[in-house]
Amino acid sequence: MADSKSANKGRAHNKKRLGDLLFEVGLITKEGLDKALGEQKKTGKRLGEILTSQGLVSELMIAQTLASQLGYKYVDLNEVELEPEALLMIPESLAKKHLAIPISIKNKCLTVSMVDPLDYDSIRDLGFHSGLEIHPMIASKKEILNTIERNYLDTSLENIVQESQENFNDSILQIIPDITTTDEIKTLEERARLAPIIKLANLIMTKAIKSRASDIHIEPYLKGLKIRCRIDGLLNEQMTLPKWVQNPLISRIKVLANLDISERRMPQDGAVRVRSDHREIDLRISCLPTQYGEKIVIRILDQSRQIISPETLGLSKKDMVSLSSLIKRRKGLILVTGPTGSGKTTSLYSMINRIKSETTNILTVEDPIEYSIEGINQTQVNPDIGLTFAKCLRSILRQDPNVILIGEIRDAETAEIAFRAAITGHLVLSTLHTGDAPSTITRLIDIGIPRFLVASLLVGVIAQRLVRCVCPKCKEPTTPSIESLISLNIPQDALKNITFYYGKGCNYCNYTGYQGRSGLFEILILTARIREMISSNASEQDIRAAALAEKMSSLGEDGLNKVIDGITTIEELVRVIEAEEELQSMCNKCSRYIHIDFLVCPYCGTSAAHHCSSCGKPLQPEWIICPYCKTKVTEEKGISTIY
């Protein structure tokens, strides 16, 4: 198998070496050949390389001579499309060593373009490594090296896998087969069973799982394939792969998820369950066509993760008291709000885990089920068969529930049923995509829920974000920049005795300076006053002002407290929360946090700085004139005065 039929044919046809052939066709002289052979004995270099360096012949002349004299086909590599499967058979190191580039595979025969098709040692080595019969063709050395550079991108798949596995020698990813796999799917699997691709796909997923990543992004670009993982809320680049890896790798992942690998024009969604370190993990796979091929996003759902308690979410003592009072309710609607990836589902599960008991019937409707909780009946929606949130909820109401968890309120119909469940004496927990707690009320009214129902049935709203925590291994004191303090509306004098921290970066945190995440919370409890304001058509700003006056901690205030406590950094807080919209300023007299729009501190009655005394609009410290009413600003306290 090591030698091809063509090689045997060439050996039988003519045992003459390259130098003899070039001499016979008159391209070099006897003296030139003898001189080159002498140089070869001294240096051990290839004869063709010596002849070209001495200027006796060109690489193209050598290639064309060999092709014409020996009956091999000359190939212009610039005009040939290399098969990815063929490239997988020969690593970059071997291709450079033997000056050979694999072109295609057919009938267990690997077609390889070589500088010297009479180099039987190289043919034998290539055949042994690939396990295939070698069919040589001819190309110039320059073209072969350029093609290797262009297709391998200075690194072979084999080296990528070997280097990346150094820290994961004991990592084994086992695919848990789907019992519904059909013969057709098995046929598709055969097309993605090349050993290097299987190793690479398993390596990518294993590294992501061990890095606590929530998502894996496989992104095709013009000249390569980028692998990124979302760790602690931020995407981090893991590796860049050559372009020819794209189709085999994506096909491998699609086959695992029972997706159609021949369909590349339409989005597809699938799932696969794997086992890593004795843990079962669900991988939700989404395919999306893009300009340069299909992008794959893999959501990692660790079914074995322990449900955390509310105490470990990052709640302050005051917010913990508020949350405990909410989940003790027997009826009403509790909403957890925030953008995607803000930890809403984790908070819901922690509350459900606290509520569950032998005397309580808890039912959930989710998409997908991210945690399996013992003692709770969980249902996963399936829109493909018509099993929507709304349809599930209608059935759940006939299951005699005490508590209902709805994964997400996505439309007016789901919201209506949720309120209907609350009005009939059930405690309903769900999530909603809103910016903060007061805006949730506006959102519910906008989707069609009557004000009186919102005022009477909504018992509390928990708005939250996630911030990265400073790495405890490389945590060091630091002095925040003036720009950071200004962006957070924090007076410098108010923070004289506070120590700020940052993460220097170490191996433990992968040199990011951060390790793990903590929640920021804003808990709005609907008091009698706020219910009255909702019923009387009060604005969102007025409701927020009333809630803050009733000692609701805003997201900004909670974040600032975590900065002061050394849990996170100012830079991370600014990244997560927009200062101009949600962060609070600090009263110069009592040092309490107040909303940026407040004209007076509700705690001590002191006039708030940085507000126009004419129009009342908030001002930036560096402004010398109010941009809203053209009033000049005095230097004293930054408060404007009419001249």
XYZ file of C-alpha atoms in Angstrom:
643
model
C 0.000 0.000 0.000
C 2.905 2.281 0.551
C 3.784 2.388 -3.136
C 1.216 3.203 -5.781
C 0.754 1.488 -9.104
C 2.006 4.646 -10.751
C 5.138 4.553 -8.664
C 5.745 0.963 -9.593
C 5.123 1.871 -13.210
C 7.642 4.713 -12.947
C 10.201 2.403 -11.342
C 9.777 -0.168 -14.085
C 9.700 2.447 -16.836
C 12.868 4.157 -15.895
C 15.202 3.743 -12.930
C 17.158 6.843 -13.883
C 17.397 9.619 -11.384
C 16.496 13.262 -11.847
C 20.029 14.306 -12.860
C 20.257 11.677 -15.589
C 16.918 12.746 -17.073
C 17.899 16.415 -17.121
C 21.222 15.532 -18.777
C 19.557 13.376 -21.424
C 17.166 16.157 -22.515
C 20.071 18.612 -22.648
C 19.039 20.925 -19.794
C 22.326 20.443 -17.919
C 25.854 19.447 -18.914
C 27.869 16.472 -17.661
C 30.164 18.872 -15.805
C 27.226 20.654 -14.238
C 25.675 17.358 -13.148
C 28.925 16.059 -11.628
C 29.437 19.318 -9.754
C 25.873 19.184 -8.389
C 26.265 15.520 -7.351
C 29.457 16.415 -5.493
C 27.639 19.204 -3.676
C 24.844 16.779 -2.820
C 27.298 14.364 -1.167
C 28.682 17.195 0.994
C 25.412 18.862 2.018
C 22.802 16.099 1.749
C 20.452 18.486 -0.061
C 18.098 17.432 -2.845
C 19.678 17.427 -6.283
C 16.903 19.558 -7.744
C 17.398 22.168 -5.013
C 21.147 22.351 -5.756
C 20.613 22.656 -9.501
C 18.127 25.511 -9.103
C 20.319 27.333 -6.563
C 23.232 27.154 -9.022
C 21.003 28.620 -11.712
C 21.400 25.629 -14.027
C 17.645 24.937 -14.301
C 14.388 26.372 -12.968
C 11.851 24.590 -10.776
C 9.314 24.728 -13.583
C 11.806 23.173 -16.052
C 12.457 20.302 -13.629
C 8.750 19.662 -13.097
C 7.891 19.743 -16.795
C 10.861 17.499 -17.702
C 9.879 14.861 -15.174
C 6.276 14.982 -16.352
C 7.146 14.563 -20.037
C 9.876 11.963 -19.606
C 8.227 9.742 -17.019
C 4.615 10.001 -18.067
C 3.392 11.687 -14.892
C 0.808 14.442 -15.047
C 1.974 17.983 -14.386
C -0.528 19.961 -12.301
C -0.872 23.700 -11.796
C -1.775 23.926 -8.104
C -3.196 27.404 -8.558
C -5.944 25.890 -10.709
C -6.726 22.874 -8.491
C -9.205 22.747 -5.588
C -7.850 20.546 -2.817
C -10.219 18.159 -1.058
C -10.375 18.804 2.718
C -10.487 15.053 3.373
C -7.222 14.649 1.478
C -5.489 17.396 3.461
C -6.455 15.609 6.653
C -4.428 12.566 5.577
C -1.063 14.325 5.488
C -0.021 16.748 8.262
C 1.837 19.940 7.423
C 5.163 18.705 8.814
C 5.135 15.653 6.561
C 4.038 17.689 3.545
C 6.983 20.083 3.979
C 9.438 17.262 4.651
C 8.615 15.443 1.421
C 7.607 18.488 -0.648
C 4.239 16.951 -1.354
C 0.677 18.244 -1.172
C -2.372 15.903 -1.100
C -5.014 16.726 -3.703
C -7.830 14.164 -3.626
C -8.966 10.735 -2.410
C -10.645 8.165 -4.630
C -11.009 4.419 -4.216
C -8.498 4.265 -1.329
C -5.965 6.091 -3.493
C -4.480 9.423 -2.412
C -3.391 11.697 -5.264
C -0.325 13.700 -4.215
C 1.509 16.395 -6.113
C 5.280 16.062 -5.595
C 8.493 17.694 -6.690
C 10.137 14.333 -7.345
C 7.827 11.384 -8.139
C 10.904 9.118 -8.218
C 11.515 9.676 -4.501
C 10.249 6.273 -3.465
C 11.217 6.758 0.197
C 8.887 9.763 0.389
C 6.107 7.848 -1.375
C 6.526 4.970 1.062
C 6.420 7.342 4.052
C 3.284 9.141 2.788
C 1.559 5.835 2.112
C 2.409 4.453 5.535
C 1.114 7.576 7.319
C -2.141 7.865 5.363
C -2.864 4.174 5.016
C -3.670 4.816 1.366
C -2.101 4.023 -1.964
C -0.145 7.025 -3.271
C -0.725 8.285 -6.795
C 2.003 10.881 -7.557
C 1.666 13.921 -9.782
C 4.213 16.640 -10.444
C 4.364 20.328 -9.491
C 7.135 22.813 -8.885
C 8.666 23.252 -5.447
C 7.553 26.870 -5.215
C 3.945 26.018 -6.028
C 3.905 23.175 -3.495
C 5.305 25.334 -0.697
C 2.904 28.166 -1.498
C -0.015 25.728 -1.494
C 1.073 24.280 1.866
C 1.312 27.802 3.272
C -2.093 28.755 1.888
C -3.989 25.669 3.029
C -2.351 24.707 6.310
C -1.933 28.287 7.622
C 1.411 27.431 9.215
C -0.081 24.788 11.437
C -1.433 21.310 10.957
C -4.586 19.960 12.498
C -2.549 17.257 14.139
C -0.325 19.814 15.870
C -3.338 21.869 16.959
C -4.905 18.862 18.624
C -1.638 17.724 20.219
C -0.761 21.149 21.592
C -4.254 21.839 22.886
C -4.515 18.440 24.549
C -1.482 19.023 26.759
C -3.664 20.431 29.527
C -6.465 17.956 28.929
C -4.704 14.604 28.829
C -7.315 13.006 31.044
C -10.293 14.520 29.267
C -12.571 12.110 27.466
C -15.768 13.251 25.814
C -18.276 10.485 25.279
C -21.208 11.017 22.951
C -24.417 9.587 24.365
C -26.247 8.121 21.346
C -29.817 9.008 20.548
C -31.949 5.893 20.684
C -33.988 7.239 17.777
C -30.994 7.321 15.416
C -31.998 5.946 12.032
C -29.983 4.124 9.409
C -29.929 7.329 7.378
C -28.311 9.209 10.240
C -25.748 6.443 10.646
C -24.853 6.839 6.979
C -24.316 10.552 7.543
C -22.090 9.808 10.515
C -19.785 7.786 8.284
C -19.077 10.945 6.288
C -17.737 12.731 9.356
C -15.663 9.945 10.908
C -12.218 11.114 9.912
C -10.138 10.612 13.060
C -8.511 14.081 13.171
C -11.888 15.830 12.834
C -13.448 13.698 15.587
C -10.506 14.525 17.864
C -10.766 18.227 17.051
C -14.542 18.432 17.657
C -14.216 16.574 20.971
C -11.306 18.776 21.997
C -13.217 22.009 21.314
C -16.210 20.853 23.353
C -14.125 19.400 26.189
C -12.034 22.554 26.608
C -15.175 24.692 26.629
C -16.808 22.532 29.308
C -13.721 22.592 31.509
C -13.426 26.370 31.074
C -17.001 26.832 32.401
C -18.075 28.279 29.044
C -21.767 28.823 28.422
C -21.504 28.908 24.622
C -19.141 27.854 21.832
C -19.039 29.948 18.647
C -17.656 28.378 15.467
C -17.382 31.257 13.011
C -16.376 30.996 9.329
C -14.434 33.801 7.699
C -12.800 34.342 4.330
C -9.436 32.792 5.208
C -10.090 30.672 8.247
C -12.352 29.374 10.991
C -12.451 31.079 14.384
C -13.416 29.282 17.618
C -14.627 31.487 20.481
C -16.128 30.619 23.873
C -18.291 32.753 26.130
C -16.770 32.593 29.599
C -18.188 34.705 32.432
C -20.334 36.584 29.936
C -17.557 37.578 27.498
C -16.394 35.894 24.303
C -12.777 34.715 24.303
C -10.943 33.502 21.211
C -9.681 29.945 21.669
C -8.112 29.046 18.322
C -8.041 29.821 14.615
C -8.233 26.913 12.185
C -7.425 26.640 8.486
C -10.281 27.153 6.056
C -10.250 23.573 4.833
C -11.238 22.356 8.325
C -14.551 24.261 8.101
C -16.799 21.838 6.228
C -15.608 18.594 7.881
C -15.827 20.114 11.391
C -19.283 21.619 10.870
C -20.486 18.364 9.283
C -19.216 16.437 12.311
C -21.136 18.638 14.745
C -24.293 18.557 12.609
C -24.170 14.774 12.428
C -23.881 14.563 16.229
C -27.015 16.704 16.514
C -28.926 14.679 13.891
C -29.038 17.644 11.516
C -29.051 17.536 7.720
C -25.443 18.081 6.668
C -26.467 18.591 3.051
C -28.657 21.596 3.965
C -26.492 24.699 4.156
C -28.986 27.373 3.088
C -31.463 27.249 5.995
C -31.002 27.576 9.782
C -31.179 24.356 11.772
C -31.393 23.515 15.471
C -30.515 20.289 17.201
C -29.144 18.784 20.387
C -26.790 16.112 21.626
C -26.021 14.780 25.086
C -22.408 14.098 26.035
C -20.648 12.750 29.096
C -17.508 14.447 30.403
C -15.840 13.502 33.693
C -18.895 11.463 34.702
C -21.194 14.467 34.095
C -24.018 14.485 31.582
C -24.145 17.690 29.584
C -26.700 18.812 27.014
C -25.394 20.654 23.970
C -27.970 22.765 22.087
C -26.674 23.348 18.561
C -27.782 26.150 16.261
C -26.683 26.505 12.612
C -26.988 29.788 10.747
C -25.957 30.415 7.106
C -23.493 33.310 6.738
C -21.482 34.903 3.957
C -18.568 32.475 4.291
C -20.417 29.358 5.368
C -22.449 28.083 8.303
C -21.900 29.513 11.757
C -22.410 27.100 14.653
C -23.310 28.135 18.197
C -23.318 25.430 20.865
C -25.110 26.228 24.146
C -23.685 24.176 27.041
C -26.226 23.035 29.637
C -24.697 21.108 32.505
C -27.474 18.937 33.899
C -25.341 17.943 36.872
C -24.817 21.481 38.139
C -25.963 21.962 41.678
C -28.820 24.397 42.119
C -27.456 27.341 44.016
C -29.328 28.865 46.912
C -30.622 32.458 46.952
C -27.916 33.313 49.500
C -25.180 32.631 46.930
C -26.653 34.761 44.145
C -24.905 37.916 45.349
C -27.886 39.541 47.096
C -27.262 42.153 49.762
C -28.786 41.591 53.208
C -31.566 44.059 52.452
C -32.374 42.463 49.068
C -32.234 39.004 50.630
C -34.960 40.054 53.066
C -37.038 41.420 50.171
C -36.619 38.228 48.132
C -37.535 36.019 51.086
C -40.733 37.989 51.614
C -41.669 37.572 47.939
C -41.219 33.816 47.692
C -43.284 33.307 50.844
C -46.343 34.613 48.987
C -48.991 32.051 48.120
C -50.385 33.856 45.119
C -49.500 36.587 42.682
C -46.886 37.106 39.960
C -43.147 37.492 40.506
C -41.036 38.510 37.523
C -37.271 38.300 37.045
C -36.083 40.703 34.350
C -32.903 41.499 32.476
C -31.204 40.956 29.129
C -30.161 37.562 27.750
C -27.403 35.980 29.816
C -28.081 37.984 32.970
C -28.778 34.943 35.160
C -32.577 35.152 35.257
C -33.117 31.397 34.945
C -30.580 30.644 37.685
C -32.405 33.007 40.024
C -35.745 31.382 39.218
C -34.379 27.907 39.926
C -32.871 29.025 43.222
C -36.264 30.392 44.305
C -38.098 27.256 43.201
C -35.591 25.108 45.024
C -36.248 27.117 48.190
C -40.048 26.910 47.799
C -40.341 23.173 47.075
C -41.716 20.920 49.787
C -43.731 17.753 50.183
C -46.942 19.779 50.513
C -46.362 21.972 47.429
C -47.134 21.000 43.831
C -44.702 22.870 41.567
C -44.984 22.712 37.778
C -42.675 24.355 35.249
C -42.866 25.163 31.534
C -39.420 25.782 30.046
C -37.501 26.101 26.787
C -35.177 24.370 27.366
C -35.033 22.640 30.760
C -31.646 23.843 31.977
C -31.634 22.195 35.411
C -33.275 18.977 36.523
C -34.755 19.488 39.987
C -35.781 16.520 42.113
C -39.391 16.681 43.269
C -40.573 19.161 40.604
C -42.606 18.367 37.479
C -40.861 20.027 34.511
C -42.228 20.328 30.974
C -40.265 21.409 27.913
C -42.083 23.217 25.121
C -41.851 21.909 21.568
C -43.151 24.421 19.002
C -42.550 21.944 16.155
C -45.474 19.858 17.383
C -47.544 22.791 18.599
C -46.562 22.480 22.272
C -46.166 26.192 23.049
C -45.933 28.030 26.366
C -49.583 29.036 26.097
C -50.813 25.494 25.363
C -48.758 24.018 28.204
C -50.055 26.603 30.649
C -53.673 25.840 29.809
C -53.072 22.195 30.680
C -51.010 22.983 33.768
C -53.888 24.933 35.286
C -55.812 21.634 35.367
C -52.970 19.871 37.204
C -53.793 21.364 40.627
C -50.579 23.393 40.974
C -49.532 25.560 43.895
C -46.606 27.195 42.125
C -46.085 27.638 38.386
C -42.769 28.555 36.780
C -42.914 29.917 33.241
C -39.516 30.013 31.558
C -40.256 33.243 29.730
C -43.213 35.499 28.940
C -42.713 35.974 25.215
C -46.048 37.301 24.012
C -49.395 38.724 25.066
C -51.059 35.302 25.135
C -48.531 33.866 27.570
C -48.729 36.987 29.733
C -52.513 36.786 29.834
C -52.484 33.153 30.956
C -49.830 33.931 33.574
C -52.032 36.643 35.056
C -55.046 34.341 34.845
C -53.134 31.756 36.870
C -52.191 34.387 39.417
C -55.752 35.631 39.774
C -57.007 32.090 40.478
C -54.786 31.768 43.539
C -51.464 30.451 42.192
C -47.968 31.777 42.741
C -46.483 32.352 39.293
C -42.801 32.981 38.607
C -41.461 33.987 35.201
C -38.945 36.123 33.290
C -39.298 39.127 31.031
C -36.830 41.078 28.916
C -36.781 44.617 30.343
C -34.035 47.011 31.398
C -34.984 47.537 35.039
C -37.737 46.847 37.546
C -39.991 49.912 36.983
C -39.910 49.528 33.195
C -41.402 46.032 33.628
C -44.694 47.621 34.594
C -44.691 49.680 31.398
C -43.830 46.599 29.357
C -46.746 44.575 30.775
C -49.191 47.373 30.025
C -47.775 47.757 26.517
C -48.430 44.098 25.657
C -52.056 44.433 26.670
C -52.364 43.626 30.388
C -54.866 46.018 32.021
C -53.459 48.404 34.614
C -55.770 47.165 37.342
C -54.527 43.585 36.842
C -50.889 44.669 36.967
C -51.577 46.712 40.098
C -53.469 43.933 41.860
C -51.593 40.745 40.834
C -47.950 41.732 40.349
C -46.272 41.354 43.743
C -42.649 41.990 42.881
C -40.069 42.508 40.130
C -36.424 41.458 40.366
C -34.179 43.140 37.800
C -30.658 41.773 37.589
C -27.314 41.776 35.800
C -24.138 39.737 36.153
C -20.719 41.263 36.783
C -17.407 39.443 36.766
C -15.727 39.073 40.136
C -12.134 40.101 40.734
C -9.863 37.052 40.749
C -9.026 36.230 44.412
C -5.603 34.838 43.436
C -4.252 37.999 41.797
C -6.392 40.686 43.447
C -4.457 43.914 44.101
C -5.365 47.419 45.311
C -5.650 50.131 42.696
C -6.621 53.775 42.340
C -9.624 54.346 40.065
C -9.319 56.902 37.323
C -11.094 60.244 37.594
C -12.890 59.381 34.357
C -14.334 56.241 35.957
C -15.574 58.160 38.973
C -17.154 60.816 36.764
C -18.854 58.188 34.606
C -20.387 56.722 37.753
C -21.330 60.109 39.165
C -19.226 59.494 42.267
C -17.654 62.490 44.067
C -13.938 61.877 44.693
C -14.130 63.142 48.262
C -16.781 60.613 49.183
C -14.486 57.654 48.487
C -11.286 58.683 50.267
C -11.230 55.785 52.729
C -12.287 53.092 50.262
C -9.864 50.551 48.775
C -10.485 49.592 45.177
C -9.177 46.384 43.580
C -8.307 44.973 40.200
C -7.153 41.603 38.909
C -3.514 41.591 37.806
C -4.003 38.362 35.834
C -2.778 34.862 36.625
C -3.047 31.268 35.482
C -6.076 30.698 37.743
C -8.171 33.331 35.905
C -6.554 32.699 32.508
C -4.911 36.129 32.825
C -8.222 37.989 32.578
C -8.169 39.334 36.136
C -11.651 37.953 36.761
C -12.972 34.653 38.064
C -16.675 33.841 38.386
C -19.635 36.208 38.433
C -21.952 37.843 40.939
C -25.425 39.285 40.509
C -26.554 42.903 40.675
C -30.130 43.249 41.849
C -32.937 45.758 41.898
C -35.978 44.428 43.766
C -39.230 46.336 43.395
C -41.917 45.283 45.868
C -45.339 46.595 44.963
C -46.460 48.484 48.034
C -49.898 50.067 48.410
C -48.494 53.403 47.245
C -46.945 51.952 44.071
C -50.122 49.971 43.275
C -52.100 53.195 43.546
C -49.622 54.968 41.237
C -49.965 52.192 38.618
C -53.760 52.397 38.748
C -53.669 56.195 38.436
C -51.534 56.077 35.286
C -48.341 57.358 36.887
C -45.237 57.538 34.722
C -42.372 55.074 34.878
C -40.096 57.830 36.251
C -42.538 58.621 39.052
C -42.813 54.942 39.990
C -39.028 54.664 40.069
C -38.751 57.751 42.262
C -41.332 56.347 44.675
C -39.579 52.976 44.811
C -36.207 54.594 45.521
C -37.804 56.722 48.220
C -39.081 53.479 49.776
C -35.449 52.293 49.963
C -35.318 50.153 46.838
C -31.666 49.623 45.896
C -31.118 50.284 42.213
C -28.860 48.220 39.968
C -26.351 51.040 40.032
C -26.316 51.360 43.791
C -25.925 47.609 44.240
C -23.097 47.630 41.711
C -21.306 50.484 43.448
C -21.572 48.667 46.754
C -19.956 45.587 45.171
C -17.146 47.792 43.838
C -16.631 49.266 47.306
C -16.679 45.774 48.854
C -13.950 44.663 46.448
C -16.132 42.122 44.666
C -15.825 43.699 41.222
C -14.180 46.666 39.510
C -15.401 50.047 38.364
C -14.496 49.147 34.784
C -16.598 45.987 34.934
C -19.536 47.902 36.419
C -19.410 50.499 33.669
C -19.274 47.705 31.080
C -22.395 46.002 32.433
C -24.553 48.999 33.288
C -24.905 52.238 31.333
C -24.025 54.958 33.793
C -26.137 57.699 32.283
C -29.313 55.652 32.532
C -29.121 53.417 35.538
C -26.326 54.416 37.901
C -26.964 56.666 40.853
C -25.195 59.754 42.059
C -24.148 60.267 45.649
C -25.535 63.010 47.880
C -22.741 65.401 48.934
C -24.183 65.725 52.457
C -25.492 62.311 53.587
C -23.547 60.148 51.059
C -26.682 58.171 50.194
C -27.170 57.024 46.613
C -29.914 58.888 44.793
C -31.240 58.750 41.250
C -29.482 61.022 38.789
C -32.757 62.774 37.936
C -33.484 63.783 41.539
C -33.322 67.551 42.205
C -33.202 67.053 45.978
C -31.967 64.191 48.131
C -35.070 62.383 49.511
C -33.122 61.376 52.652
C -31.736 64.720 53.865
C -33.403 67.321 51.657
C -30.122 68.687 50.251
C -30.210 70.039 46.712
C -28.640 67.567 44.351
C -25.586 68.773 42.443
C -25.244 68.829 38.675
C -28.832 69.829 37.868
C -29.964 72.947 36.105
C -31.813 75.222 38.486
C -33.819 76.580 35.567
C -35.070 73.478 33.721
C -34.050 70.782 36.221
C -32.231 68.654 33.639
C -29.126 66.695 34.743
C -25.779 68.318 33.893
C -22.292 66.941 33.365
C -19.602 68.293 35.726
C -17.559 69.847 32.915
C -20.482 71.712 31.320
C -20.482 75.534 31.605
C -23.924 76.022 30.096
C -27.129 73.989 30.176
C -27.689 72.534 26.691
C -31.441 72.312 27.313
C -32.307 75.898 28.289
C -29.031 77.798 27.635
C -28.648 78.746 31.316
C -25.073 79.423 32.456
C -23.629 77.220 35.188
C -21.859 78.598 38.232
C -18.712 77.039 39.580
C -20.275 76.638 43.015
C -21.501 73.061 43.368
C -22.010 72.881 39.641
C -25.540 74.211 39.988
C -26.817 76.542 37.317
C -28.008 80.042 37.921
C -29.968 82.362 35.643
C -28.046 85.511 34.720
